[in-house]
GROMACS .gro file of C-alpha atoms in nm:
model
  460
    1UNK     CA    1   8.960   4.862  -7.370
    2UNK     CA    2   8.610   4.988  -7.358
    3UNK     CA    3   8.473   4.613  -7.323
    4UNK     CA    4   8.714   4.578  -7.040
    5UNK     CA    5   8.596   4.882  -6.868
    6UNK     CA    6   8.222   4.777  -6.919
    7UNK     CA    7   8.301   4.412  -6.760
    8UNK     CA    8   8.474   4.584  -6.448
    9UNK     CA    9   8.178   4.838  -6.413
   10UNK     CA   10   7.903   4.556  -6.422
   11UNK     CA   11   8.094   4.341  -6.187
   12UNK     CA   12   8.149   4.630  -5.937
   13UNK     CA   13   7.784   4.732  -5.987
   14UNK     CA   14   7.664   4.357  -5.917
   15UNK     CA   15   7.873   4.355  -5.605
   16UNK     CA   16   7.755   4.674  -5.468
   17UNK     CA   17   7.392   4.569  -5.529
   18UNK     CA   18   7.475   4.214  -5.359
   19UNK     CA   19   7.621   4.393  -5.055
   20UNK     CA   20   7.309   4.620  -5.033
   21UNK     CA   21   7.047   4.342  -5.057
   22UNK     CA   22   7.254   4.160  -4.762
   23UNK     CA   23   7.238   4.472  -4.558
   24UNK     CA   24   6.882   4.514  -4.618
   25UNK     CA   25   6.796   4.163  -4.532
   26UNK     CA   26   7.016   4.214  -4.191
   27UNK     CA   27   6.821   4.578  -4.148
   28UNK     CA   28   6.481   4.398  -4.201
   29UNK     CA   29   6.573   4.115  -3.945
   30UNK     CA   30   6.713   4.356  -3.688
   31UNK     CA   31   6.386   4.570  -3.716
   32UNK     CA   32   6.177   4.268  -3.661
   33UNK     CA   33   6.363   4.160  -3.367
   34UNK     CA   34   6.349   4.484  -3.229
   35UNK     CA   35   5.957   4.498  -3.278
   36UNK     CA   36   5.899   4.191  -3.094
   37UNK     CA   37   6.118   4.309  -2.801
   38UNK     CA   38   5.902   4.608  -2.764
   39UNK     CA   39   5.571   4.430  -2.832
   40UNK     CA   40   5.659   4.210  -2.545
   41UNK     CA   41   5.753   4.513  -2.321
   42UNK     CA   42   5.428   4.707  -2.395
   43UNK     CA   43   5.220   4.368  -2.391
   44UNK     CA   44   5.373   4.296  -2.050
   45UNK     CA   45   5.304   4.638  -1.950
   46UNK     CA   46   4.927   4.599  -2.018
   47UNK     CA   47   4.913   4.276  -1.822
   48UNK     CA   48   5.087   4.449  -1.544
   49UNK     CA   49   4.802   4.684  -1.544
   50UNK     CA   50   4.552   4.397  -1.492
   51UNK     CA   51   4.665   4.377  -1.117
   52UNK     CA   52   4.486   4.719  -1.082
   53UNK     CA   53   4.182   4.568  -1.251
   54UNK     CA   54   4.198   4.261  -1.007
   55UNK     CA   55   4.232   4.513  -0.724
   56UNK     CA   56   3.929   4.688  -0.820
   57UNK     CA   57   3.706   4.399  -0.896
   58UNK     CA   58   3.802   4.226  -0.563
   59UNK     CA   59   3.743   4.542  -0.356
   60UNK     CA   60   3.408   4.627  -0.530
   61UNK     CA   61   3.263   4.280  -0.469
   62UNK     CA   62   3.360   4.269  -0.108
   63UNK     CA   63   3.299   4.471   0.208
   64UNK     CA   64   3.429   4.819   0.276
   65UNK     CA   65   3.569   4.704   0.610
   66UNK     CA   66   3.808   4.492   0.406
   67UNK     CA   67   3.949   4.714   0.163
   68UNK     CA   68   4.292   4.791   0.282
   69UNK     CA   69   4.349   4.448   0.322
   70UNK     CA   70   4.253   4.332  -0.005
   71UNK     CA   71   4.466   4.616  -0.166
   72UNK     CA   72   4.767   4.530   0.034
   73UNK     CA   73   4.724   4.140  -0.083
   74UNK     CA   74   4.713   4.246  -0.452
   75UNK     CA   75   4.994   4.476  -0.432
   76UNK     CA   76   5.224   4.254  -0.252
   77UNK     CA   77   5.106   3.994  -0.496
   78UNK     CA   78   5.293   4.158  -0.784
   79UNK     CA   79   5.565   4.283  -0.562
   80UNK     CA   80   5.654   3.911  -0.439
   81UNK     CA   81   5.578   3.778  -0.775
   82UNK     CA   82   5.855   3.979  -0.933
   83UNK     CA   83   6.124   3.878  -0.679
   84UNK     CA   84   6.019   3.478  -0.649
   85UNK     CA   85   6.002   3.459  -1.039
   86UNK     CA   86   6.305   3.605  -1.076
   87UNK     CA   87   6.506   3.377  -0.780
   88UNK     CA   88   6.331   3.058  -0.867
   89UNK     CA   89   5.996   3.052  -1.103
   90UNK     CA   90   6.154   3.143  -1.430
   91UNK     CA   91   6.433   2.860  -1.371
   92UNK     CA   92   6.176   2.612  -1.291
   93UNK     CA   93   5.968   2.701  -1.582
   94UNK     CA   94   6.242   2.769  -1.852
   95UNK     CA   95   6.554   2.625  -1.750
   96UNK     CA   96   6.740   2.342  -1.876
   97UNK     CA   97   6.462   2.049  -1.889
   98UNK     CA   98   6.491   1.740  -1.631
   99UNK     CA   99   6.288   1.439  -1.748
  100UNK     CA  100   6.030   1.684  -1.901
  101UNK     CA  101   5.900   1.774  -1.567
  102UNK     CA  102   6.102   2.071  -1.425
  103UNK     CA  103   6.373   2.346  -1.518
  104UNK     CA  104   6.677   2.297  -1.326
  105UNK     CA  105   6.877   2.635  -1.411
  106UNK     CA  106   6.878   2.979  -1.475
  107UNK     CA  107   6.783   3.080  -1.137
  108UNK     CA  108   6.808   3.455  -1.045
  109UNK     CA  109   6.838   3.477  -1.430
  110UNK     CA  110   7.212   3.349  -1.433
  111UNK     CA  111   7.361   3.425  -1.755
  112UNK     CA  112   7.075   3.631  -1.895
  113UNK     CA  113   7.074   3.852  -2.198
  114UNK     CA  114   6.870   4.108  -2.346
  115UNK     CA  115   6.648   3.823  -2.522
  116UNK     CA  116   6.601   3.666  -2.182
  117UNK     CA  117   6.543   3.981  -1.987
  118UNK     CA  118   6.253   4.031  -2.252
  119UNK     CA  119   6.095   3.725  -2.209
  120UNK     CA  120   6.126   3.702  -1.808
  121UNK     CA  121   5.937   4.049  -1.801
  122UNK     CA  122   5.647   3.903  -2.028
  123UNK     CA  123   5.628   3.594  -1.834
  124UNK     CA  124   5.674   3.727  -1.489
  125UNK     CA  125   5.342   3.922  -1.497
  126UNK     CA  126   5.168   3.616  -1.591
  127UNK     CA  127   5.309   3.431  -1.315
  128UNK     CA  128   5.173   3.674  -1.054
  129UNK     CA  129   4.838   3.663  -1.192
  130UNK     CA  130   4.765   3.319  -1.070
  131UNK     CA  131   4.803   3.399  -0.719
  132UNK     CA  132   4.577   3.696  -0.745
  133UNK     CA  133   4.301   3.478  -0.868
  134UNK     CA  134   4.334   3.293  -0.510
  135UNK     CA  135   4.330   3.621  -0.349
  136UNK     CA  136   3.986   3.686  -0.450
  137UNK     CA  137   3.813   3.364  -0.359
  138UNK     CA  138   3.950   3.358  -0.030
  139UNK     CA  139   3.879   3.730   0.050
  140UNK     CA  140   3.749   3.874   0.378
  141UNK     CA  141   3.864   3.608   0.609
  142UNK     CA  142   4.204   3.473   0.530
  143UNK     CA  143   4.524   3.553   0.706
  144UNK     CA  144   4.770   3.803   0.541
  145UNK     CA  145   5.065   3.607   0.644
  146UNK     CA  146   4.910   3.275   0.527
  147UNK     CA  147   4.811   3.420   0.190
  148UNK     CA  148   5.168   3.573   0.125
  149UNK     CA  149   5.328   3.212   0.193
  150UNK     CA  150   5.101   3.054  -0.048
  151UNK     CA  151   5.179   3.315  -0.319
  152UNK     CA  152   5.545   3.239  -0.272
  153UNK     CA  153   5.490   2.881  -0.310
  154UNK     CA  154   5.241   2.916  -0.592
  155UNK     CA  155   5.487   3.145  -0.802
  156UNK     CA  156   5.810   2.951  -0.695
  157UNK     CA  157   5.679   2.605  -0.759
  158UNK     CA  158   5.287   2.533  -0.840
  159UNK     CA  159   5.262   2.758  -1.156
  160UNK     CA  160   5.603   2.726  -1.310
  161UNK     CA  161   5.611   2.332  -1.299
  162UNK     CA  162   5.289   2.318  -1.499
  163UNK     CA  163   5.410   2.591  -1.711
  164UNK     CA  164   5.721   2.390  -1.794
  165UNK     CA  165   5.513   2.104  -1.895
  166UNK     CA  166   5.348   2.351  -2.165
  167UNK     CA  167   5.537   2.633  -2.249
  168UNK     CA  168   5.898   2.543  -2.218
  169UNK     CA  169   5.974   2.441  -2.547
  170UNK     CA  170   6.184   2.122  -2.411
  171UNK     CA  171   6.170   1.830  -2.628
  172UNK     CA  172   6.037   1.617  -2.343
  173UNK     CA  173   5.815   1.846  -2.179
  174UNK     CA  174   5.532   1.635  -2.028
  175UNK     CA  175   5.241   1.789  -2.242
  176UNK     CA  176   5.379   1.975  -2.538
  177UNK     CA  177   5.736   1.825  -2.611
  178UNK     CA  178   5.793   1.589  -2.912
  179UNK     CA  179   5.985   1.330  -2.721
  180UNK     CA  180   5.726   1.328  -2.431
  181UNK     CA  181   5.574   0.989  -2.396
  182UNK     CA  182   5.224   1.107  -2.357
  183UNK     CA  183   5.272   1.341  -2.685
  184UNK     CA  184   5.410   1.049  -2.871
  185UNK     CA  185   5.119   0.830  -2.747
  186UNK     CA  186   4.863   1.077  -2.854
  187UNK     CA  187   5.054   1.174  -3.160
  188UNK     CA  188   5.019   1.560  -3.123
  189UNK     CA  189   5.111   1.848  -2.868
  190UNK     CA  190   4.876   2.020  -2.609
  191UNK     CA  191   4.804   2.379  -2.688
  192UNK     CA  192   4.747   2.661  -2.466
  193UNK     CA  193   4.774   3.000  -2.644
  194UNK     CA  194   4.790   3.222  -2.362
  195UNK     CA  195   4.711   3.045  -2.015
  196UNK     CA  196   4.353   2.894  -2.002
  197UNK     CA  197   4.524   2.614  -1.828
  198UNK     CA  198   4.844   2.753  -1.735
  199UNK     CA  199   4.720   3.057  -1.572
  200UNK     CA  200   4.342   3.049  -1.497
  201UNK     CA  201   4.288   2.683  -1.451
  202UNK     CA  202   4.611   2.649  -1.209
  203UNK     CA  203   4.503   2.969  -1.023
  204UNK     CA  204   4.111   2.861  -1.043
  205UNK     CA  205   4.171   2.521  -0.884
  206UNK     CA  206   4.418   2.650  -0.650
  207UNK     CA  207   4.151   2.897  -0.535
  208UNK     CA  208   3.900   2.584  -0.469
  209UNK     CA  209   4.128   2.414  -0.248
  210UNK     CA  210   4.200   2.721  -0.050
  211UNK     CA  211   3.847   2.803  -0.015
  212UNK     CA  212   3.741   2.456   0.082
  213UNK     CA  213   4.011   2.481   0.357
  214UNK     CA  214   3.951   2.827   0.506
  215UNK     CA  215   3.549   2.804   0.480
  216UNK     CA  216   3.293   3.062   0.433
  217UNK     CA  217   3.256   3.382   0.555
  218UNK     CA  218   3.040   3.431   0.863
  219UNK     CA  219   2.693   3.463   0.765
  220UNK     CA  220   2.723   3.331   0.416
  221UNK     CA  221   2.520   3.029   0.501
  222UNK     CA  222   2.228   3.005   0.717
  223UNK     CA  223   2.028   2.641   0.745
  224UNK     CA  224   2.262   2.534   0.465
  225UNK     CA  225   2.148   2.790   0.225
  226UNK     CA  226   2.372   3.063   0.087
  227UNK     CA  227   2.295   3.438   0.174
  228UNK     CA  228   2.396   3.722  -0.041
  229UNK     CA  229   2.684   3.944   0.089
  230UNK     CA  230   2.679   4.246  -0.136
  231UNK     CA  231   2.997   4.424  -0.226
  232UNK     CA  232   3.040   4.787  -0.128
  233UNK     CA  233   3.106   4.939  -0.463
  234UNK     CA  234   2.978   4.828  -0.796
  235UNK     CA  235   3.144   5.098  -0.982
  236UNK     CA  236   3.502   4.957  -0.876
  237UNK     CA  237   3.400   4.632  -0.993
  238UNK     CA  238   3.291   4.738  -1.332
  239UNK     CA  239   3.576   4.954  -1.373
  240UNK     CA  240   3.816   4.670  -1.263
  241UNK     CA  241   3.645   4.434  -1.505
  242UNK     CA  242   3.696   4.697  -1.795
  243UNK     CA  243   4.067   4.734  -1.719
  244UNK     CA  244   4.099   4.349  -1.691
  245UNK     CA  245   3.951   4.322  -2.028
  246UNK     CA  246   4.188   4.578  -2.171
  247UNK     CA  247   4.477   4.391  -2.025
  248UNK     CA  248   4.377   4.101  -2.238
  249UNK     CA  249   4.511   4.276  -2.532
  250UNK     CA  250   4.859   4.197  -2.378
  251UNK     CA  251   4.767   3.886  -2.235
  252UNK     CA  252   4.657   3.710  -2.550
  253UNK     CA  253   4.781   3.960  -2.818
  254UNK     CA  254   5.123   3.925  -2.654
  255UNK     CA  255   5.123   3.572  -2.648
  256UNK     CA  256   5.202   3.555  -2.995
  257UNK     CA  257   5.558   3.638  -2.869
  258UNK     CA  258   5.625   3.780  -3.217
  259UNK     CA  259   5.566   4.140  -3.303
  260UNK     CA  260   5.561   4.027  -3.671
  261UNK     CA  261   5.281   3.761  -3.636
  262UNK     CA  262   5.065   3.757  -3.934
  263UNK     CA  263   4.762   3.645  -3.724
  264UNK     CA  264   4.783   3.895  -3.447
  265UNK     CA  265   4.481   4.064  -3.524
  266UNK     CA  266   4.263   3.723  -3.523
  267UNK     CA  267   4.365   3.668  -3.170
  268UNK     CA  268   4.256   4.018  -3.057
  269UNK     CA  269   3.922   3.968  -3.269
  270UNK     CA  270   3.859   3.631  -3.125
  271UNK     CA  271   3.943   3.757  -2.782
  272UNK     CA  272   3.669   4.027  -2.771
  273UNK     CA  273   3.418   3.841  -2.963
  274UNK     CA  274   3.428   3.583  -2.700
  275UNK     CA  275   3.413   3.824  -2.408
  276UNK     CA  276   3.121   4.025  -2.551
  277UNK     CA  277   2.915   3.652  -2.606
  278UNK     CA  278   2.996   3.574  -2.235
  279UNK     CA  279   2.845   3.896  -2.105
  280UNK     CA  280   2.565   3.890  -2.330
  281UNK     CA  281   2.456   3.530  -2.238
  282UNK     CA  282   2.495   3.598  -1.863
  283UNK     CA  283   2.289   3.914  -1.881
  284UNK     CA  284   2.019   3.727  -2.056
  285UNK     CA  285   2.026   3.425  -1.816
  286UNK     CA  286   1.985   3.634  -1.520
  287UNK     CA  287   1.733   3.847  -1.691
  288UNK     CA  288   1.510   3.538  -1.782
  289UNK     CA  289   1.574   3.384  -1.443
  290UNK     CA  290   1.504   3.680  -1.209
  291UNK     CA  291   1.316   3.951  -1.424
  292UNK     CA  292   1.621   4.164  -1.370
  293UNK     CA  293   1.966   4.149  -1.539
  294UNK     CA  294   2.246   4.081  -1.248
  295UNK     CA  295   2.518   4.318  -1.303
  296UNK     CA  296   2.811   4.154  -1.107
  297UNK     CA  297   2.718   3.813  -1.264
  298UNK     CA  298   2.703   3.987  -1.609
  299UNK     CA  299   3.069   4.133  -1.544
  300UNK     CA  300   3.192   3.779  -1.458
  301UNK     CA  301   3.030   3.657  -1.806
  302UNK     CA  302   3.284   3.898  -1.976
  303UNK     CA  303   3.556   3.763  -1.767
  304UNK     CA  304   3.453   3.408  -1.845
  305UNK     CA  305   3.454   3.480  -2.240
  306UNK     CA  306   3.791   3.601  -2.185
  307UNK     CA  307   3.934   3.318  -1.992
  308UNK     CA  308   3.758   3.057  -2.220
  309UNK     CA  309   3.902   3.209  -2.557
  310UNK     CA  310   4.263   3.253  -2.391
  311UNK     CA  311   4.364   2.898  -2.501
  312UNK     CA  312   4.221   2.885  -2.834
  313UNK     CA  313   4.212   3.242  -2.947
  314UNK     CA  314   4.481   3.207  -3.232
  315UNK     CA  315   4.346   2.883  -3.367
  316UNK     CA  316   3.960   2.932  -3.423
  317UNK     CA  317   3.747   3.094  -3.667
  318UNK     CA  318   3.537   3.415  -3.548
  319UNK     CA  319   3.219   3.225  -3.537
  320UNK     CA  320   3.395   2.947  -3.288
  321UNK     CA  321   3.488   3.223  -3.072
  322UNK     CA  322   3.138   3.351  -3.039
  323UNK     CA  323   3.036   3.010  -2.943
  324UNK     CA  324   3.310   2.970  -2.703
  325UNK     CA  325   3.207   3.276  -2.513
  326UNK     CA  326   2.867   3.190  -2.503
  327UNK     CA  327   2.935   2.843  -2.355
  328UNK     CA  328   3.163   3.025  -2.115
  329UNK     CA  329   2.881   3.250  -2.007
  330UNK     CA  330   2.664   2.941  -1.931
  331UNK     CA  331   2.942   2.769  -1.735
  332UNK     CA  332   3.015   3.089  -1.517
  333UNK     CA  333   2.678   3.123  -1.424
  334UNK     CA  334   2.598   2.761  -1.366
  335UNK     CA  335   2.947   2.714  -1.165
  336UNK     CA  336   2.860   2.998  -0.942
  337UNK     CA  337   2.527   2.841  -0.858
  338UNK     CA  338   2.704   2.487  -0.822
  339UNK     CA  339   2.957   2.617  -0.595
  340UNK     CA  340   2.724   2.772  -0.360
  341UNK     CA  341   2.414   2.537  -0.344
  342UNK     CA  342   2.613   2.199  -0.387
  343UNK     CA  343   2.959   2.252  -0.277
  344UNK     CA  344   2.879   2.504  -0.004
  345UNK     CA  345   3.204   2.703  -0.089
  346UNK     CA  346   3.214   3.079  -0.051
  347UNK     CA  347   3.364   3.258  -0.325
  348UNK     CA  348   3.296   3.630  -0.303
  349UNK     CA  349   3.411   3.727  -0.647
  350UNK     CA  350   3.330   3.408  -0.839
  351UNK     CA  351   3.690   3.338  -0.930
  352UNK     CA  352   3.664   2.955  -0.918
  353UNK     CA  353   3.402   2.969  -1.177
  354UNK     CA  354   3.559   3.229  -1.393
  355UNK     CA  355   3.883   3.080  -1.400
  356UNK     CA  356   3.887   2.721  -1.310
  357UNK     CA  357   3.555   2.597  -1.472
  358UNK     CA  358   3.579   2.818  -1.784
  359UNK     CA  359   3.969   2.767  -1.803
  360UNK     CA  360   3.895   2.400  -1.850
  361UNK     CA  361   3.630   2.462  -2.108
  362UNK     CA  362   3.871   2.706  -2.294
  363UNK     CA  363   4.140   2.404  -2.291
  364UNK     CA  364   3.877   2.168  -2.438
  365UNK     CA  365   3.774   2.423  -2.697
  366UNK     CA  366   4.084   2.404  -2.851
  367UNK     CA  367   4.026   2.030  -2.924
  368UNK     CA  368   3.675   2.080  -3.059
  369UNK     CA  369   3.724   2.430  -3.284
  370UNK     CA  370   4.087   2.421  -3.401
  371UNK     CA  371   4.113   2.458  -3.744
  372UNK     CA  372   4.444   2.304  -3.744
  373UNK     CA  373   4.785   2.438  -3.917
  374UNK     CA  374   4.821   2.141  -4.127
  375UNK     CA  375   4.536   2.244  -4.376
  376UNK     CA  376   4.737   2.579  -4.472
  377UNK     CA  377   4.510   2.835  -4.340
  378UNK     CA  378   4.721   2.896  -4.033
  379UNK     CA  379   5.044   2.772  -4.188
  380UNK     CA  380   5.244   3.088  -4.145
  381UNK     CA  381   5.077   3.150  -3.800
  382UNK     CA  382   5.362   3.227  -3.513
  383UNK     CA  383   5.163   2.981  -3.278
  384UNK     CA  384   4.867   2.777  -3.312
  385UNK     CA  385   4.720   2.448  -3.240
  386UNK     CA  386   4.868   2.189  -3.471
  387UNK     CA  387   4.603   1.960  -3.510
  388UNK     CA  388   4.248   1.988  -3.633
  389UNK     CA  389   3.943   1.986  -3.377
  390UNK     CA  390   3.661   1.737  -3.344
  391UNK     CA  391   3.419   1.964  -3.587
  392UNK     CA  392   3.689   1.932  -3.858
  393UNK     CA  393   3.718   1.556  -3.823
  394UNK     CA  394   4.048   1.553  -3.600
  395UNK     CA  395   4.046   1.359  -3.257
  396UNK     CA  396   4.410   1.397  -3.136
  397UNK     CA  397   4.406   1.733  -3.057
  398UNK     CA  398   4.099   1.681  -2.844
  399UNK     CA  399   4.255   1.390  -2.649
  400UNK     CA  400   4.574   1.579  -2.580
  401UNK     CA  401   4.376   1.873  -2.447
  402UNK     CA  402   4.160   1.634  -2.212
  403UNK     CA  403   4.477   1.527  -2.077
  404UNK     CA  404   4.617   1.861  -2.040
  405UNK     CA  405   4.307   1.982  -1.850
  406UNK     CA  406   4.274   1.687  -1.603
  407UNK     CA  407   4.646   1.734  -1.520
  408UNK     CA  408   4.573   2.099  -1.464
  409UNK     CA  409   4.302   2.032  -1.219
  410UNK     CA  410   4.468   1.755  -1.034
  411UNK     CA  411   4.807   1.965  -1.026
  412UNK     CA  412   4.671   2.302  -0.932
  413UNK     CA  413   4.400   2.167  -0.686
  414UNK     CA  414   4.616   1.876  -0.527
  415UNK     CA  415   4.965   2.051  -0.464
  416UNK     CA  416   4.775   2.355  -0.360
  417UNK     CA  417   4.555   2.174  -0.093
  418UNK     CA  418   4.868   2.013   0.052
  419UNK     CA  419   5.043   2.359   0.065
  420UNK     CA  420   4.738   2.514   0.232
  421UNK     CA  421   4.701   2.233   0.479
  422UNK     CA  422   5.075   2.297   0.586
  423UNK     CA  423   5.020   2.671   0.620
  424UNK     CA  424   4.693   2.607   0.806
  425UNK     CA  425   4.867   2.355   1.047
  426UNK     CA  426   5.153   2.583   1.122
  427UNK     CA  427   5.043   2.950   1.129
  428UNK     CA  428   4.665   2.925   1.061
  429UNK     CA  429   4.481   3.013   0.730
  430UNK     CA  430   4.197   3.198   0.900
  431UNK     CA  431   4.162   3.511   1.116
  432UNK     CA  432   3.960   3.483   1.435
  433UNK     CA  433   3.569   3.535   1.422
  434UNK     CA  434   3.655   3.877   1.623
  435UNK     CA  435   3.889   3.997   1.357
  436UNK     CA  436   3.638   3.908   1.068
  437UNK     CA  437   3.365   4.052   1.194
  438UNK     CA  438   3.565   4.379   1.283
  439UNK     CA  439   3.693   4.383   0.937
  440UNK     CA  440   4.078   4.324   0.819
  441UNK     CA  441   4.152   4.647   0.765
  442UNK     CA  442   4.153   4.718   1.151
  443UNK     CA  443   4.254   4.392   1.262
  444UNK     CA  444   4.574   4.334   1.023
  445UNK     CA  445   4.676   4.698   0.949
  446UNK     CA  446   4.551   4.903   1.221
  447UNK     CA  447   4.372   5.143   0.959
  448UNK     CA  448   4.053   5.188   0.773
  449UNK     CA  449   4.037   5.254   0.400
  450UNK     CA  450   3.734   5.455   0.466
  451UNK     CA  451   3.812   5.660   0.800
  452UNK     CA  452   3.520   5.861   0.790
  453UNK     CA  453   3.287   5.552   0.742
  454UNK     CA  454   3.274   5.355   1.071
  455UNK     CA  455   3.076   5.024   1.088
  456UNK     CA  456   2.927   4.909   1.394
  457UNK     CA  457   2.933   4.540   1.507
  458UNK     CA  458   2.556   4.503   1.398
  459UNK     CA  459   2.619   4.641   1.054
  460UNK     CA  460   2.931   4.417   0.998
   0.00000   0.00000   0.00000
């Protein structure tokens, strides 16, 4: 009798314990899911704040007579970005795959659930960023209507198509899918952790297309030589740069897409090591070349380091992040000089060099410095480059990174050039000479951002 009671007691206890273990396992899983939801919501909010940073940088590095116009463009970029990415962009980027090239459903977030809304929010703030890059490069002479039309085209089609090739997760996705002919040929998938290519390279080379077509600002070149047109508020430019750097916590950190990622802190550490290296490098270059460190170029050096590390941040060691940022600083300085002296293009904020050229470098850096997940060091990372880089004896990752880099240039520049050409032929890209001289605040909005400070024609 006692033995029977003992057996019943043990069996009951074991069943209760098993049930408790199952319940605890589920509770832990639910907590991890909730943590990821919250992490993406917060990270998206931090990236959203970057639009304030872009606004301040662009305003600070341009003239006061165009301040309201620039603020309006940046403000409407995110407003249009929300609606267009909801209606079309998300579906093209993440909808059901068609031939590895484009998504074909989930337009207007049809059939969305809590997880999809969470993902849409985080990806939407990225989509609008690409258009903001174009705004800065084409500032002070571009018609507002033309810019808004291009923003719609970029967020609806240009950005999400390349994004589909890289981030959709589709088996046949052109650059990253296991069944893609390119990936099969190379033997490994393309890696862009947070968008050196998808966001920055696409935006940077789109900006180059627009700048080539819209032409330089009046007075930028005299007898073929570039003339400095100083911005009106360096304080705004530096404050905006720091806000953008803060935004990269969400930009890169959030791109783990997992609030429980074991290597989230590696991502953040690499991000800011690279950023600091870029800034210090440009400061030293300008100090050595001119005898005085250049503030605005140094700020762009910080941004260059951030852009360059955006693709490899979760796949490299700290020392590699330092090198990536250092090289990014050199590239942005040389890129700005190359644009003005050789290409004869006018980019008031240096966006083409910061986002385009260093974005390309960031993609290649993955193929050079990636540790590789196969050696066990990053085996439990949520998201890292699969292959080892050149310095570790690998070559496949570099090959696919090179292919992806070339495609980002061809797609971002080529399609944008066509879109800008169509806009120019229909409604025109550029404002009149009279409006440009008077300032776009007055010409396009009928107001002045600084009504107590009136510029004469000669001062403009």
